[in-house]
């Protein structure tokens, strides 16, 4: 038989993880939190910086999608909404970085 703590611990950890995700002010801040590198450091010495930036964006997107899926399992729809808003913001911010980098390459 399941005990209440068997449900609450993963749930509490998930809510903490979601709160951490939505509390970061921007993509640069969240990327540094996850990797302990700045985006600029991650791009240094990389021959194809646009592709690397795309990989960073896709990694953050996959992470947010997984987080959303797990939140939906607990029917935490209000938290899902906040995660989606944060993800949209991060996605657009990194996409803008890609566009700016593309302009520099021309």
GROMACS .gro file of N, CA, C and O in nm, residues 11 14-22 67-68 71-72 75-86:
model
  104
   11UNK      N    1   0.597   1.484  -0.570
   11UNK     CA    2   0.516   1.601  -0.601
   11UNK      C    3   0.584   1.728  -0.551
   11UNK      O    4   0.597   1.826  -0.625
   14UNK      N    5   0.879   1.810  -0.761
   14UNK     CA    6   0.836   1.860  -0.891
   14UNK      C    7   0.794   2.007  -0.882
   14UNK      O    8   0.832   2.089  -0.966
   15UNK      N    9   0.718   2.040  -0.781
   15UNK     CA   10   0.673   2.178  -0.762
   15UNK      C   11   0.793   2.269  -0.736
   15UNK      O   12   0.801   2.379  -0.790
   16UNK      N   13   0.889   2.221  -0.659
   16UNK     CA   14   1.011   2.298  -0.634
   16UNK      C   15   1.086   2.322  -0.765
   16UNK      O   16   1.130   2.433  -0.795
   17UNK      N   17   1.098   2.217  -0.845
   17UNK     CA   18   1.166   2.227  -0.974
   17UNK      C   19   1.096   2.327  -1.066
   17UNK      O   20   1.160   2.409  -1.132
   18UNK      N   21   0.964   2.321  -1.069
   18UNK     CA   22   0.887   2.414  -1.152
   18UNK      C   23   0.902   2.557  -1.102
   18UNK      O   24   0.918   2.650  -1.183
   19UNK      N   25   0.901   2.576  -0.972
   19UNK     CA   26   0.919   2.711  -0.916
   19UNK      C   27   1.057   2.766  -0.949
   19UNK      O   28   1.072   2.885  -0.977
   20UNK      N   29   1.158   2.681  -0.945
   20UNK     CA   30   1.293   2.724  -0.983
   20UNK      C   31   1.294   2.767  -1.128
   20UNK      O   32   1.348   2.872  -1.164
   21UNK      N   33   1.232   2.687  -1.214
   21UNK     CA   34   1.228   2.719  -1.357
   21UNK      C   35   1.161   2.852  -1.384
   21UNK      O   36   1.214   2.935  -1.457
   22UNK      N   37   1.046   2.876  -1.324
   22UNK     CA   38   0.971   2.998  -1.354
   22UNK      C   39   1.028   3.121  -1.283
   22UNK      O   40   0.997   3.232  -1.322
   67UNK      N   41   0.889   1.871  -1.797
   67UNK     CA   42   0.835   1.929  -1.675
   67UNK      C   43   0.684   1.946  -1.686
   67UNK      O   44   0.609   1.912  -1.593
   68UNK      N   45   0.637   1.994  -1.800
   68UNK     CA   46   0.493   2.011  -1.822
   68UNK      C   47   0.419   1.877  -1.816
   68UNK      O   48   0.312   1.866  -1.755
   71UNK      N   49   0.391   1.772  -1.460
   71UNK     CA   50   0.294   1.855  -1.387
   71UNK      C   51   0.151   1.816  -1.424
   71UNK      O   52   0.062   1.814  -1.338
   72UNK      N   53   0.129   1.787  -1.551
   72UNK     CA   54  -0.005   1.748  -1.595
   72UNK      C   55  -0.049   1.617  -1.531
   72UNK      O   56  -0.168   1.597  -1.506
   75UNK      N   57  -0.213   1.707  -1.238
   75UNK     CA   58  -0.320   1.803  -1.266
   75UNK      C   59  -0.291   1.941  -1.208
   75UNK      O   60  -0.380   2.009  -1.157
   76UNK      N   61  -0.167   1.982  -1.217
   76UNK     CA   62  -0.123   2.114  -1.172
   76UNK      C   63  -0.127   2.212  -1.289
   76UNK      O   64  -0.025   2.258  -1.338
   77UNK      N   65  -0.249   2.242  -1.334
   77UNK     CA   66  -0.266   2.319  -1.456
   77UNK      C   67  -0.225   2.466  -1.442
   77UNK      O   68  -0.177   2.526  -1.538
   78UNK      N   69  -0.241   2.523  -1.325
   78UNK     CA   70  -0.198   2.662  -1.304
   78UNK      C   71  -0.047   2.672  -1.314
   78UNK      O   72   0.008   2.764  -1.375
   79UNK      N   73   0.024   2.575  -1.256
   79UNK     CA   74   0.170   2.572  -1.265
   79UNK      C   75   0.212   2.546  -1.410
   79UNK      O   76   0.310   2.603  -1.457
   80UNK      N   77   0.137   2.463  -1.481
   80UNK     CA   78   0.165   2.437  -1.623
   80UNK      C   79   0.160   2.568  -1.702
   80UNK      O   80   0.245   2.593  -1.788
   81UNK      N   81   0.062   2.648  -1.672
   81UNK     CA   82   0.046   2.776  -1.742
   81UNK      C   83   0.169   2.864  -1.719
   81UNK      O   84   0.222   2.925  -1.813
   82UNK      N   85   0.218   2.870  -1.596
   82UNK     CA   86   0.335   2.950  -1.564
   82UNK      C   87   0.461   2.896  -1.633
   82UNK      O   88   0.543   2.974  -1.684
   83UNK      N   89   0.474   2.764  -1.635
   83UNK     CA   90   0.589   2.702  -1.702
   83UNK      C   91   0.584   2.731  -1.853
   83UNK      O   92   0.686   2.763  -1.914
   84UNK      N   93   0.464   2.722  -1.912
   84UNK     CA   94   0.450   2.751  -2.056
   84UNK      C   95   0.487   2.895  -2.087
   84UNK      O   96   0.554   2.922  -2.187
   85UNK      N   97   0.443   2.988  -2.002
   85UNK     CA   98   0.477   3.129  -2.023
   85UNK      C   99   0.627   3.151  -2.015
   85UNK      O  100   0.685   3.222  -2.097
   86UNK      N  101   0.691   3.088  -1.916
   86UNK     CA  102   0.836   3.102  -1.902
   86UNK      C  103   0.908   3.039  -2.021
   86UNK      O  104   1.003   3.095  -2.073
   0.00000   0.00000   0.00000
